[in-house]
Coordinates of C-alpha atoms in Angstrom, one line a residue:
Chain A
X1 CA -271.8 0.9 -133.7
X2 CA -270.4 -1.7 -135.9
X3 CA -271.6 -3.5 -139.0
X4 CA -270.7 -6.9 -139.3
X5 CA -270.3 -7.8 -142.8
X6 CA -269.6 -6.6 -146.2
X7 CA -273.4 -5.6 -146.9
X8 CA -273.2 -3.2 -144.1
X9 CA -270.0 -1.4 -145.6
X10 CA -271.9 -1.6 -149.2
X11 CA -274.8 0.4 -147.8
X12 CA -272.8 2.9 -146.0
X13 CA -271.0 3.6 -149.6
X14 CA -274.3 3.6 -151.7
X15 CA -275.9 6.1 -149.4
X16 CA -272.5 8.3 -149.2
X17 CA -274.1 10.9 -151.9
X18 CA -277.1 11.3 -149.5
X19 CA -274.9 11.6 -146.4
X20 CA -272.8 14.6 -148.1
X21 CA -276.5 16.3 -149.0
X22 CA -277.8 15.8 -145.6
X23 CA -274.5 17.4 -144.3
X24 CA -275.2 20.5 -146.5
X25 CA -278.6 20.8 -145.1
X26 CA -277.3 20.6 -141.4
X27 CA -274.8 23.3 -141.8
X28 CA -277.2 25.3 -143.8
X29 CA -277.4 28.9 -142.5
X30 CA -274.9 27.9 -139.5
X31 CA -272.0 30.6 -139.4
X32 CA -269.8 32.4 -137.3
X33 CA -268.9 36.1 -137.0
X34 CA -265.7 37.4 -136.2
X35 CA -262.3 38.6 -137.6
X36 CA -260.5 35.7 -138.1
X37 CA -256.8 35.4 -139.9
X38 CA -256.4 31.5 -139.7
X39 CA -258.5 28.6 -139.5
X40 CA -256.9 25.4 -137.4
X41 CA -258.7 22.1 -138.0
X42 CA -258.2 19.8 -135.4
X43 CA -259.0 16.2 -136.0
X44 CA -257.5 12.5 -136.4
X45 CA -257.9 10.0 -138.9
X46 CA -261.2 9.9 -140.8
X47 CA -262.0 13.1 -138.6
X48 CA -258.8 14.7 -139.8
X49 CA -259.1 13.9 -143.8
X50 CA -262.0 17.1 -143.9
X51 CA -259.2 19.4 -142.8
X52 CA -256.6 18.2 -145.4
X53 CA -259.2 18.6 -148.4
X54 CA -260.2 21.8 -147.4
X55 CA -256.2 23.3 -147.1
X56 CA -255.9 22.2 -150.4
X57 CA -258.9 24.0 -152.4
X58 CA -257.0 26.9 -154.2
X59 CA -257.8 30.4 -153.3
X60 CA -258.6 30.3 -150.0
X61 CA -258.0 33.9 -148.5
X62 CA -257.5 32.4 -144.9
X63 CA -254.7 30.1 -144.4
X64 CA -255.9 26.6 -143.2
X65 CA -253.6 24.6 -141.1
X66 CA -254.5 20.9 -139.7
X67 CA -253.3 19.5 -136.5
X68 CA -253.4 15.9 -135.8
X69 CA -252.2 15.5 -132.4
X70 CA -252.4 16.7 -128.7
X71 CA -250.5 19.9 -129.3
X72 CA -251.3 23.2 -131.2
X73 CA -248.9 25.4 -132.6
X74 CA -247.3 28.2 -130.5
X75 CA -248.8 31.0 -132.6
X76 CA -252.4 30.0 -132.1
X77 CA -254.3 32.9 -130.7
X78 CA -257.4 35.0 -130.5
X79 CA -257.3 35.4 -134.4
X80 CA -257.3 31.6 -135.0
X81 CA -260.9 30.1 -135.3
X82 CA -260.7 26.5 -134.2
X83 CA -262.7 23.8 -136.1
X84 CA -262.4 20.6 -133.7
X85 CA -263.5 17.4 -135.5
X86 CA -264.1 14.5 -133.7
X87 CA -266.9 12.1 -134.8
X88 CA -267.1 10.5 -131.5
X89 CA -266.5 13.6 -129.6
X90 CA -264.0 11.8 -127.5
X91 CA -260.9 11.7 -129.3
X92 CA -258.1 12.5 -126.6
X93 CA -255.9 14.4 -128.9
X94 CA -258.5 16.5 -130.4
X95 CA -259.8 17.4 -126.6
X96 CA -256.2 18.0 -125.7
X97 CA -255.6 20.4 -128.7
X98 CA -258.8 22.4 -128.1
X99 CA -258.1 22.8 -124.3
X100 CA -254.9 24.2 -125.2
X101 CA -256.5 26.4 -127.7
X102 CA -259.1 27.7 -125.3
X103 CA -256.6 28.8 -122.6
X104 CA -255.0 31.1 -125.8
X105 CA -258.4 32.7 -126.4
X106 CA -259.2 30.9 -129.6
X107 CA -262.9 30.1 -130.5
X108 CA -263.9 26.7 -130.8
X109 CA -266.6 25.1 -133.0
X110 CA -267.0 21.3 -132.6
X111 CA -268.3 19.1 -135.4
X112 CA -269.4 15.7 -133.7
X113 CA -272.0 13.2 -133.1
X114 CA -271.7 13.4 -129.3
X115 CA -269.2 12.9 -126.3
X116 CA -267.3 15.4 -124.3
X117 CA -266.5 17.8 -127.2
X118 CA -269.8 19.6 -127.5
X119 CA -269.0 20.8 -123.5
X120 CA -265.9 22.4 -124.5
X121 CA -266.9 24.4 -127.4
X122 CA -268.1 27.7 -128.2
X123 CA -270.5 26.5 -131.0
X124 CA -271.6 22.9 -132.2
X125 CA -272.6 21.5 -135.3
X126 CA -274.3 18.0 -134.6
X127 CA -274.0 15.0 -136.9
X128 CA -275.9 11.8 -136.6
X129 CA -274.2 9.0 -134.8
X130 CA -274.1 5.0 -135.5
X131 CA -271.1 5.1 -138.2
X132 CA -267.7 4.1 -138.4
X133 CA -265.8 7.7 -137.8
X134 CA -264.0 7.1 -141.3
X135 CA -267.4 6.1 -142.9
X136 CA -268.9 9.8 -141.9
X137 CA -266.8 11.8 -144.1
X138 CA -269.5 13.3 -145.8
X139 CA -271.2 14.5 -142.5
X140 CA -267.6 15.7 -141.1
X141 CA -266.1 17.4 -144.6
X142 CA -269.5 19.1 -145.8
X143 CA -270.6 20.7 -142.5
X144 CA -267.1 22.2 -142.2
X145 CA -266.6 23.3 -145.7
X146 CA -270.2 24.8 -145.6
X147 CA -269.9 26.3 -142.4
X148 CA -266.9 28.2 -143.3
X149 CA -268.1 29.2 -146.7
X150 CA -271.0 30.8 -144.8
X151 CA -268.7 32.4 -142.4
X152 CA -266.6 34.0 -145.2
X153 CA -264.0 31.9 -144.3
X154 CA -263.5 29.6 -147.2
X155 CA -263.7 30.7 -151.1
X156 CA -267.0 29.2 -152.7
X157 CA -265.3 29.5 -156.0
X158 CA -263.9 26.3 -156.3
X159 CA -266.3 24.6 -153.9
X160 CA -269.0 23.5 -156.3
X161 CA -271.3 21.2 -153.9
X162 CA -274.1 20.8 -156.1
X163 CA -271.8 19.5 -158.9
X164 CA -269.8 17.1 -156.2
X165 CA -272.9 15.7 -154.8
X166 CA -274.6 15.2 -158.4
X167 CA -271.4 13.9 -159.6
X168 CA -271.0 11.1 -156.5
X169 CA -274.7 10.4 -157.4
X170 CA -273.4 7.6 -160.2
X171 CA -272.4 5.3 -157.6
X172 CA -272.7 2.5 -160.0
X173 CA -269.5 3.8 -162.2
X174 CA -267.7 4.2 -159.1
X175 CA -268.3 1.0 -157.5
X176 CA -267.4 -0.8 -160.8
X177 CA -264.1 1.4 -161.3
X178 CA -263.3 0.6 -157.6
X179 CA -263.7 -3.2 -158.2
X180 CA -261.0 -3.3 -161.2
X181 CA -258.7 -0.9 -158.8
X182 CA -259.1 -3.9 -156.2
X183 CA -258.2 -6.5 -158.6
X184 CA -254.9 -4.5 -159.8
X185 CA -254.0 -4.2 -155.9
X186 CA -254.8 -7.7 -154.9
X187 CA -251.7 -9.6 -153.4
X188 CA -249.3 -6.7 -153.5
X189 CA -248.7 -3.4 -151.5
X190 CA -250.2 -0.7 -153.2
X191 CA -247.7 2.6 -153.5
X192 CA -250.3 5.8 -154.2
X193 CA -249.0 9.0 -155.9
X194 CA -251.0 12.2 -156.3
X195 CA -250.0 15.7 -156.7
X196 CA -249.4 17.9 -153.8
X197 CA -252.9 19.4 -154.2
X198 CA -254.7 15.9 -154.5
X199 CA -253.0 14.9 -151.6
X200 CA -255.7 14.4 -149.4
X201 CA -257.3 11.7 -151.6
X202 CA -254.1 9.8 -151.7
X203 CA -253.8 9.8 -148.0
X204 CA -257.7 8.8 -147.7
X205 CA -256.9 5.9 -150.1
X206 CA -253.8 4.6 -148.1
X207 CA -255.9 4.8 -144.8
X208 CA -258.9 3.0 -146.2
X209 CA -256.9 0.1 -147.7
X210 CA -255.2 0.1 -144.2
X211 CA -258.7 -0.3 -142.4
X212 CA -261.1 -1.5 -144.9
X213 CA -258.9 -4.1 -146.5
X214 CA -256.1 -4.6 -143.3
X215 CA -253.4 -4.0 -145.9
X216 CA -250.5 -2.3 -146.1
X217 CA -250.5 0.6 -148.4
X218 CA -248.3 3.8 -148.6
X219 CA -248.8 7.3 -150.1
X220 CA -246.4 10.2 -151.5
X221 CA -246.7 13.2 -153.5
X222 CA -245.6 15.0 -156.3
X223 CA -243.2 16.8 -157.2
X224 CA -241.4 16.0 -153.8
X225 CA -241.4 12.0 -154.5
X226 CA -239.2 12.9 -157.8
X227 CA -236.4 14.0 -155.1
X228 CA -235.9 10.7 -152.8
X229 CA -238.5 7.8 -153.4
X230 CA -238.2 7.7 -157.1
X231 CA -234.8 6.0 -156.4
X232 CA -236.3 3.3 -154.3
X233 CA -237.9 1.7 -157.5
X234 CA -234.4 0.1 -158.5
X235 CA -234.8 -1.9 -155.1
X236 CA -238.8 -2.9 -155.7
X237 CA -240.2 -5.9 -157.3
X238 CA -243.1 -6.6 -159.2
X239 CA -244.9 -9.3 -157.3
X240 CA -244.3 -7.0 -153.9
X241 CA -245.4 -3.7 -155.0
X242 CA -247.9 -1.9 -157.3
X243 CA -248.4 1.6 -158.0
X244 CA -251.6 3.4 -158.3
X245 CA -251.3 7.2 -159.9
X246 CA -254.5 9.5 -158.9
X247 CA -254.4 11.9 -161.4
X248 CA -256.0 15.3 -161.9
X249 CA -256.2 17.8 -165.1
X250 CA -256.0 20.7 -162.6
X251 CA -252.5 19.5 -161.2
X252 CA -249.5 22.0 -162.2
X253 CA -248.4 21.6 -165.7
X254 CA -245.0 20.4 -164.8
X255 CA -246.4 18.1 -162.3
X256 CA -248.4 16.5 -164.9
X257 CA -245.2 16.4 -167.0
X258 CA -243.2 14.6 -164.0
X259 CA -245.9 12.3 -163.5
X260 CA -245.8 11.2 -167.2
X261 CA -242.1 10.5 -167.1
X262 CA -242.4 8.7 -163.9
X263 CA -244.8 6.4 -164.8
X264 CA -242.3 5.2 -167.7
X265 CA -239.5 4.7 -164.8
X266 CA -241.8 3.0 -162.5
X267 CA -243.0 0.5 -165.0
X268 CA -239.2 -0.9 -165.5
X269 CA -239.8 -2.1 -162.0
X270 CA -243.6 -2.7 -161.0
X271 CA -246.9 -2.4 -162.5
X272 CA -248.6 0.9 -162.5
X273 CA -252.5 2.0 -163.1
X274 CA -253.4 5.4 -163.4
X275 CA -257.1 6.8 -162.7
X276 CA -258.2 10.3 -163.5
X277 CA -260.5 12.6 -161.6
X278 CA -263.9 13.6 -163.0
X279 CA -265.7 17.0 -162.6
X280 CA -265.0 20.8 -163.1
X281 CA -264.7 22.2 -159.7
X282 CA -261.7 21.6 -157.3
X283 CA -264.1 19.8 -154.8
X284 CA -266.0 17.5 -157.3
X285 CA -262.6 16.1 -158.6
X286 CA -261.2 15.5 -155.3
X287 CA -264.2 13.9 -153.8
X288 CA -264.4 11.8 -157.3
X289 CA -260.9 10.3 -156.4
X290 CA -261.9 9.7 -152.5
X291 CA -265.4 8.0 -153.7
X292 CA -263.6 5.7 -156.0
X293 CA -260.7 4.9 -153.7
X294 CA -263.4 4.0 -150.7
X295 CA -265.0 1.5 -153.2
X296 CA -261.8 0.2 -154.2
X297 CA -260.7 -0.5 -150.7
X298 CA -263.9 -2.2 -149.7
X299 CA -263.8 -4.4 -152.9
X300 CA -260.1 -5.0 -151.8
X301 CA -261.4 -6.5 -148.6
X302 CA -263.7 -8.7 -149.9
X303 CA -261.2 -10.2 -152.5
X304 CA -259.1 -10.8 -149.3
X305 CA -262.3 -12.1 -147.4
X306 CA -261.9 -9.9 -144.6
X307 CA -264.8 -7.9 -143.1
X308 CA -264.3 -4.2 -144.1
X309 CA -265.9 -2.7 -141.0
X310 CA -264.4 -3.6 -138.0
X311 CA -260.8 -2.1 -137.0
X312 CA -259.8 -4.4 -133.9
X313 CA -256.6 -3.0 -133.0
X314 CA -257.7 0.7 -132.9
X315 CA -260.3 -0.4 -130.6
X316 CA -257.6 -2.7 -128.6
X317 CA -255.3 0.2 -128.3
X318 CA -258.2 2.7 -127.0
X319 CA -258.8 0.2 -124.2
X320 CA -255.0 -0.4 -123.3
X321 CA -254.8 3.5 -123.2
X322 CA -257.4 4.1 -120.6
Chain B
X1 CA -220.0 16.3 -158.3
X2 CA -220.4 12.6 -157.7
X3 CA -218.4 10.2 -155.7
X4 CA -218.3 6.8 -157.1
X5 CA -218.1 4.4 -154.2
X6 CA -218.7 4.0 -150.5
X7 CA -215.6 5.7 -149.4
X8 CA -216.7 9.2 -150.9
X9 CA -220.0 9.0 -148.6
X10 CA -218.2 7.6 -145.9
X11 CA -215.7 10.8 -145.9
X12 CA -219.0 13.0 -146.2
X13 CA -220.5 11.3 -142.9
X14 CA -217.4 11.8 -140.9
X15 CA -217.1 15.2 -141.8
X16 CA -220.7 16.2 -141.1
X17 CA -220.2 17.6 -137.8
X18 CA -217.6 19.9 -139.2
X19 CA -219.8 20.9 -141.8
X20 CA -222.4 21.8 -139.2
X21 CA -219.9 23.9 -137.5
X22 CA -218.9 25.7 -141.0
X23 CA -222.5 26.7 -141.6
X24 CA -222.8 28.3 -138.1
X25 CA -219.8 30.7 -139.1
X26 CA -221.0 31.4 -142.5
X27 CA -224.4 32.5 -141.1
X28 CA -222.9 34.4 -138.0
X29 CA -223.5 37.9 -137.9
X30 CA -226.1 37.5 -140.9
X31 CA -229.8 38.6 -140.1
X32 CA -232.7 40.5 -141.9
X33 CA -234.4 43.2 -140.3
X34 CA -238.2 43.8 -140.6
X35 CA -241.7 42.9 -139.2
X36 CA -242.4 39.5 -140.3
X37 CA -245.6 37.5 -139.1
X38 CA -244.5 34.2 -140.7
X39 CA -241.7 32.3 -141.8
X40 CA -241.9 30.3 -145.4
X41 CA -239.6 27.7 -146.3
X42 CA -239.4 26.6 -150.0
X43 CA -237.0 23.6 -150.7
X44 CA -237.2 20.1 -152.0
X45 CA -236.0 16.9 -151.0
X46 CA -232.7 17.2 -149.0
X47 CA -233.1 21.1 -149.1
X48 CA -236.6 21.0 -147.9
X49 CA -235.6 19.1 -144.8
X50 CA -234.1 21.8 -142.9
X51 CA -237.9 23.7 -143.0
X52 CA -239.3 20.3 -141.5
X53 CA -236.7 20.5 -138.8
X54 CA -237.2 24.2 -138.2
X55 CA -241.1 24.0 -138.1
X56 CA -240.7 21.3 -135.2
X57 CA -238.7 23.7 -132.8
X58 CA -241.1 24.0 -129.6
X59 CA -242.0 27.5 -128.9
X60 CA -241.3 29.2 -132.0
X61 CA -243.3 32.8 -131.9
X62 CA -243.4 33.0 -135.7
X63 CA -245.2 30.6 -137.4
X64 CA -243.2 28.4 -139.9
X65 CA -244.7 26.7 -143.1
X66 CA -242.6 24.6 -145.6
X67 CA -243.4 24.5 -149.2
X68 CA -242.4 21.5 -151.3
X69 CA -243.8 22.4 -154.8
X70 CA -244.2 25.0 -157.5
X71 CA -246.9 27.3 -155.8
X72 CA -247.3 29.0 -152.6
X73 CA -250.2 29.4 -150.3
X74 CA -252.9 32.2 -151.4
X75 CA -252.2 33.8 -148.1
X76 CA -248.4 34.8 -148.9
X77 CA -247.8 38.3 -148.7
X78 CA -245.1 41.5 -147.7
X79 CA -245.5 39.9 -144.1
X80 CA -244.3 36.9 -145.0
X81 CA -240.2 35.9 -145.0
X82 CA -239.3 33.6 -147.6
X83 CA -236.4 31.3 -146.9
X84 CA -235.6 29.7 -150.2
X85 CA -233.2 26.6 -149.9
X86 CA -231.7 25.3 -153.1
X87 CA -228.4 23.4 -153.2
X88 CA -227.9 23.8 -156.7
X89 CA -230.0 27.1 -157.0
X90 CA -231.6 25.5 -159.9
X91 CA -234.5 23.7 -158.4
X92 CA -237.5 24.6 -160.8
X93 CA -240.2 24.1 -158.1
X94 CA -238.4 26.4 -155.9
X95 CA -237.6 28.8 -158.5
X96 CA -241.3 29.0 -159.5
X97 CA -242.2 29.3 -155.7
X98 CA -239.9 32.2 -154.9
X99 CA -241.2 34.0 -158.5
X100 CA -244.8 33.8 -157.2
X101 CA -243.6 35.1 -153.7
X102 CA -241.6 38.2 -155.0
X103 CA -244.8 39.1 -157.0
X104 CA -246.5 39.1 -153.8
X105 CA -244.2 41.4 -152.2
X106 CA -242.7 38.9 -149.8
X107 CA -238.9 39.1 -149.3
X108 CA -236.8 36.2 -150.4
X109 CA -233.6 35.2 -148.7
X110 CA -231.8 32.6 -150.9
X111 CA -229.6 29.5 -149.4
X112 CA -227.5 28.2 -152.1
X113 CA -224.1 27.0 -153.7
X114 CA -225.0 29.1 -156.9
X115 CA -227.3 28.6 -159.8
X116 CA -230.1 30.9 -161.0
X117 CA -231.4 31.7 -157.5
X118 CA -229.1 34.1 -156.4
X119 CA -230.5 36.6 -159.0
X120 CA -234.0 36.2 -157.6
X121 CA -233.4 37.0 -154.1
X122 CA -233.2 39.9 -151.9
X123 CA -230.3 38.3 -149.7
X124 CA -228.2 35.1 -150.2
X125 CA -226.3 33.1 -148.1
X126 CA -223.8 31.0 -150.0
X127 CA -222.7 27.8 -148.9
X128 CA -219.8 25.4 -150.7
X129 CA -220.7 23.5 -153.6
X130 CA -219.5 20.0 -154.7
X131 CA -221.8 17.7 -152.8
X132 CA -225.1 15.8 -153.5
X133 CA -227.8 18.0 -152.3
X134 CA -229.1 15.4 -149.5
X135 CA -225.1 15.4 -148.3
X136 CA -225.2 19.4 -147.7
X137 CA -227.9 19.0 -145.1
X138 CA -225.5 20.5 -142.4
X139 CA -224.8 23.8 -144.7
X140 CA -228.5 24.0 -145.4
X141 CA -230.4 23.7 -142.0
X142 CA -227.6 25.2 -139.8
X143 CA -227.5 28.2 -141.9
X144 CA -230.8 28.8 -142.0
X145 CA -231.5 28.0 -138.3
X146 CA -228.5 30.5 -136.9
X147 CA -229.7 33.1 -139.5
X148 CA -233.3 33.0 -138.4
X149 CA -232.3 33.2 -134.7
X150 CA -230.0 36.0 -135.6
X151 CA -233.1 37.9 -137.0
X152 CA -235.3 37.1 -134.2
X153 CA -237.6 34.8 -136.0
X154 CA -236.9 31.6 -134.3
X155 CA -236.2 30.8 -130.3
X156 CA -233.2 30.1 -129.3
X157 CA -234.1 28.5 -126.4
X158 CA -234.5 24.9 -128.0
X159 CA -231.9 25.4 -130.5
X160 CA -228.6 24.6 -128.4
X161 CA -226.0 24.8 -131.3
X162 CA -223.0 23.8 -129.4
X163 CA -224.6 20.9 -127.6
X164 CA -225.7 19.7 -131.3
X165 CA -222.5 19.8 -132.7
X166 CA -220.5 18.6 -129.9
X167 CA -222.8 15.4 -129.7
X168 CA -222.7 14.8 -133.4
X169 CA -218.9 14.6 -133.4
X170 CA -219.1 11.5 -131.4
X171 CA -219.1 9.9 -135.1
X172 CA -217.6 6.6 -133.9
X173 CA -220.5 5.8 -131.9
X174 CA -223.3 6.6 -134.7
X175 CA -221.5 4.8 -137.2
X176 CA -221.6 1.5 -135.0
X177 CA -225.4 1.8 -134.3
X178 CA -226.3 3.1 -137.9
X179 CA -224.6 -0.6 -139.1
X180 CA -226.6 -2.1 -136.6
X181 CA -229.7 -0.6 -137.9
X182 CA -229.1 -1.6 -141.5
X183 CA -228.3 -4.9 -140.3
X184 CA -231.8 -5.2 -138.9
X185 CA -233.4 -3.5 -142.0
X186 CA -231.6 -5.7 -144.5
X187 CA -233.8 -7.6 -146.9
X188 CA -236.9 -6.3 -145.7
X189 CA -239.1 -3.1 -146.3
X190 CA -238.6 -0.8 -143.4
X191 CA -241.5 1.3 -141.7
X192 CA -240.3 4.1 -139.8
X193 CA -242.2 5.8 -137.0
X194 CA -241.7 8.7 -135.3
X195 CA -243.7 11.4 -132.8
X196 CA -245.1 14.2 -135.1
X197 CA -242.5 16.6 -133.5
X198 CA -239.5 14.0 -134.5
X199 CA -241.3 13.8 -138.0
X200 CA -238.5 15.3 -139.8
X201 CA -235.7 12.8 -138.7
X202 CA -238.2 9.9 -139.9
X203 CA -238.6 11.3 -143.2
X204 CA -235.2 12.3 -143.6
X205 CA -234.4 8.5 -142.9
X206 CA -236.9 7.2 -145.3
X207 CA -235.1 9.4 -148.0
X208 CA -231.9 8.3 -147.1
X209 CA -232.9 4.7 -147.7
X210 CA -234.5 5.4 -150.8
X211 CA -231.4 7.4 -152.2
X212 CA -228.3 5.9 -150.6
X213 CA -229.7 2.2 -150.4
X214 CA -232.0 2.4 -153.4
X215 CA -234.2 0.6 -151.2
X216 CA -238.2 1.2 -150.5
X217 CA -239.0 2.7 -147.0
X218 CA -241.8 4.2 -145.6
X219 CA -242.6 6.6 -142.6
X220 CA -245.7 7.5 -140.7
X221 CA -246.0 9.6 -137.3
X222 CA -247.7 9.0 -134.1
X223 CA -250.5 9.6 -132.9
X224 CA -251.9 9.9 -136.7
X225 CA -251.0 6.2 -137.3
X226 CA -253.1 4.9 -134.4
X227 CA -256.2 6.0 -136.3
X228 CA -255.5 3.9 -139.5
X229 CA -252.0 2.2 -140.6
X230 CA -252.2 0.2 -137.2
X231 CA -254.7 -1.8 -138.7
X232 CA -252.6 -2.8 -141.6
X233 CA -250.2 -4.8 -139.5
X234 CA -252.8 -7.8 -139.4
X235 CA -251.9 -8.2 -143.3
X236 CA -248.1 -7.5 -142.8
X237 CA -245.7 -10.3 -143.1
X238 CA -242.2 -10.7 -140.9
X239 CA -240.3 -11.6 -144.3
X240 CA -241.6 -8.4 -146.1
X241 CA -241.5 -5.7 -143.6
X242 CA -239.5 -4.6 -140.3
X243 CA -240.6 -1.6 -137.8
X244 CA -238.2 1.2 -136.8
X245 CA -239.3 3.2 -134.1
X246 CA -237.3 6.5 -133.4
X247 CA -237.9 7.8 -130.1
X248 CA -237.4 10.7 -127.8
X249 CA -238.1 11.3 -124.2
X250 CA -239.0 14.7 -125.2
X251 CA -242.6 13.4 -126.9
X252 CA -246.0 13.9 -125.3
X253 CA -246.5 11.6 -122.6
X254 CA -249.4 10.2 -124.1
X255 CA -247.3 9.7 -127.3
X256 CA -245.0 7.6 -125.5
X257 CA -247.6 5.4 -124.1
X258 CA -248.9 4.9 -127.6
X259 CA -245.6 3.9 -128.8
X260 CA -245.0 1.7 -125.9
X261 CA -248.8 -0.3 -126.5
X262 CA -248.1 -0.2 -130.6
X263 CA -244.9 -1.8 -130.2
X264 CA -246.6 -4.6 -128.9
X265 CA -249.2 -5.0 -131.5
X266 CA -246.6 -4.6 -134.0
X267 CA -244.3 -7.3 -132.8
X268 CA -247.2 -9.6 -133.3
X269 CA -246.7 -9.4 -137.2
X270 CA -243.1 -7.8 -137.8
X271 CA -239.9 -7.4 -136.0
X272 CA -239.7 -4.1 -134.3
X273 CA -236.3 -2.0 -133.5
X274 CA -236.5 0.9 -131.3
X275 CA -233.7 3.8 -131.1
X276 CA -233.7 6.8 -128.8
X277 CA -232.6 10.1 -129.4
X278 CA -229.6 11.1 -127.6
X279 CA -228.9 15.2 -126.2
X280 CA -230.7 17.6 -124.1
X281 CA -232.1 20.4 -126.6
X282 CA -234.6 19.8 -129.1
X283 CA -231.9 20.7 -131.9
X284 CA -229.4 18.0 -130.8
X285 CA -232.1 15.3 -130.0
X286 CA -233.5 15.2 -133.5
X287 CA -230.1 15.8 -135.3
X288 CA -228.8 12.7 -133.1
X289 CA -231.3 10.6 -134.9
X290 CA -230.7 12.2 -138.1
X291 CA -227.3 11.5 -138.1
X292 CA -227.8 7.8 -137.0
X293 CA -230.2 7.4 -139.6
X294 CA -227.8 8.8 -142.3
X295 CA -225.2 6.0 -141.2
X296 CA -227.8 3.4 -141.1
X297 CA -229.0 4.1 -144.8
X298 CA -225.2 4.2 -145.8
X299 CA -224.5 0.8 -144.3
X300 CA -227.6 -0.8 -145.9
X301 CA -226.1 0.5 -149.0
X302 CA -222.9 -1.4 -148.4
X303 CA -224.7 -4.6 -147.4
X304 CA -226.7 -4.2 -150.7
X305 CA -223.3 -3.9 -152.6
X306 CA -224.8 -0.7 -154.1
X307 CA -223.0 2.7 -154.4
X308 CA -224.6 5.0 -151.9
X309 CA -223.8 8.0 -153.9
X310 CA -225.4 8.3 -157.3
X311 CA -228.9 8.8 -157.6
X312 CA -229.7 7.8 -161.3
X313 CA -233.4 7.9 -161.9
X314 CA -233.4 11.5 -160.3
X315 CA -230.8 12.8 -163.0
X316 CA -232.5 11.1 -165.6
X317 CA -235.9 12.5 -164.9
X318 CA -234.2 16.0 -164.8
X319 CA -232.8 15.7 -168.2
X320 CA -236.5 14.3 -169.4
X321 CA -237.7 17.3 -168.0
X322 CA -235.7 19.6 -170.1

């Protein structure tokens, strides 16, 4: 299950575009029939990020809600389609959530590589095993998105699969830009900012820095941070923190203006690096930031001389929870 | 509008229970008639926290969603009741959001002390002006909650207003416990953990530390943090970070177990302080943590010898945005 050196993680990153393409093939032709008034994505950590991306796709006619925990909202009923995403198929929070969903009459579709989950679902989308869950994002998200598009529950307009996978294929340039970002972050705590709509890319990067580089990192969004966290920069030191702004031309005009002005305020206290998304469709743009961040967190691990793959505290916690 | 010393903020904190009681009187007898299938709370910063609290109240029959930004979900329609919370009544994100909501046929109720908002709403709940927005949480939340209870849109079962206001009346003990927490946090960056259901109390404390103490602070939730941020503790130093766990007996049994185990993992790298909620109803418990945190952030400002009241970078940003 684990790779033991940087080469293992590098291989996974290089093969990520192929993983996304394979996921689209797996979900091709799969769908669910029925009248649903909302989609609930249940998934933790790397398995939950896909739900965050989906929720942010503009123009979705069916509301998407993401549950990262044991319990589902009281309002879940027969009209809710539950997408249970658990790479291992044994994530106890997700199993608990779909048990509740089943008892409310909701239909459950599982995306998983195995475990206990398939026996509890009405429909199963199987993805290949053998990865760390966070390294299976391609399998987990692209099956989810294509399945919902096939089922008429996600709007294909802003989800250009071909553009996205083709853009991610430029691995060399993402690798290089990721290394530069890692050098910028090294030795300091990164504070990552995105717009609300690019939030999943910021949260993904924060988590990847935590897990790959075993390093603290935090994330907040615009415009909300303008109402609170902005004031904290008066108490932040250049040696301790560094700001990374993940920017997108598709962000609301006033959000872009806020980010421009705040960059100047941040720079009085800490160093700031901006990176811009690439691509045309929403999906390509957000995945260009996700893939860049994945490379950056990998390179930060190498700079810190830590093995990017194992996440020992998570494994220890799981054993202690038994 | 601004108080210029610690005494001003202390007065606001001492009078907070009375503010909550006054808010309940203001909203008494006010309601909206109609069939709504969900509630959307639009509000930024201190005006948005009330929506976060409301969303977390167990057993709500009508889904509550919180929007902190310019745009509302594509699925908002005539069946959505929009609660626009803006203390100043001029928050541009909230005005933009309700403009969109109005064009979709949704009805809008404003909670505000003035500004442009009243002219754009179908119904207005007026609260007294003259506070910093974050200091008006009592007015903003308790009017919101009572109004929705009166309208049959929130479940009164877990919202015991009398217990909550009576518990908050023990100002001396909250003040004392807040001072102890501030001493614990001083000189380090607090990382605050709560369960998902107590999330609003953790986020409020993070924001209050930012705004009152002009100090960095971050917040994440259980169980989600067990899948990523937990690994970062391998790279965190005792001199730089300190963990604050806001605990609640009402948390899911497995969440409580996770928090117990993780405390031991955190302590290998950083100092940890746990504080427990007080009270019986959900509302009393979450507000006991919020009020404690408000005092703690105030005392942290005094320990740092900064004026807790002004938030100069927020004011500067607003001017630059004109």
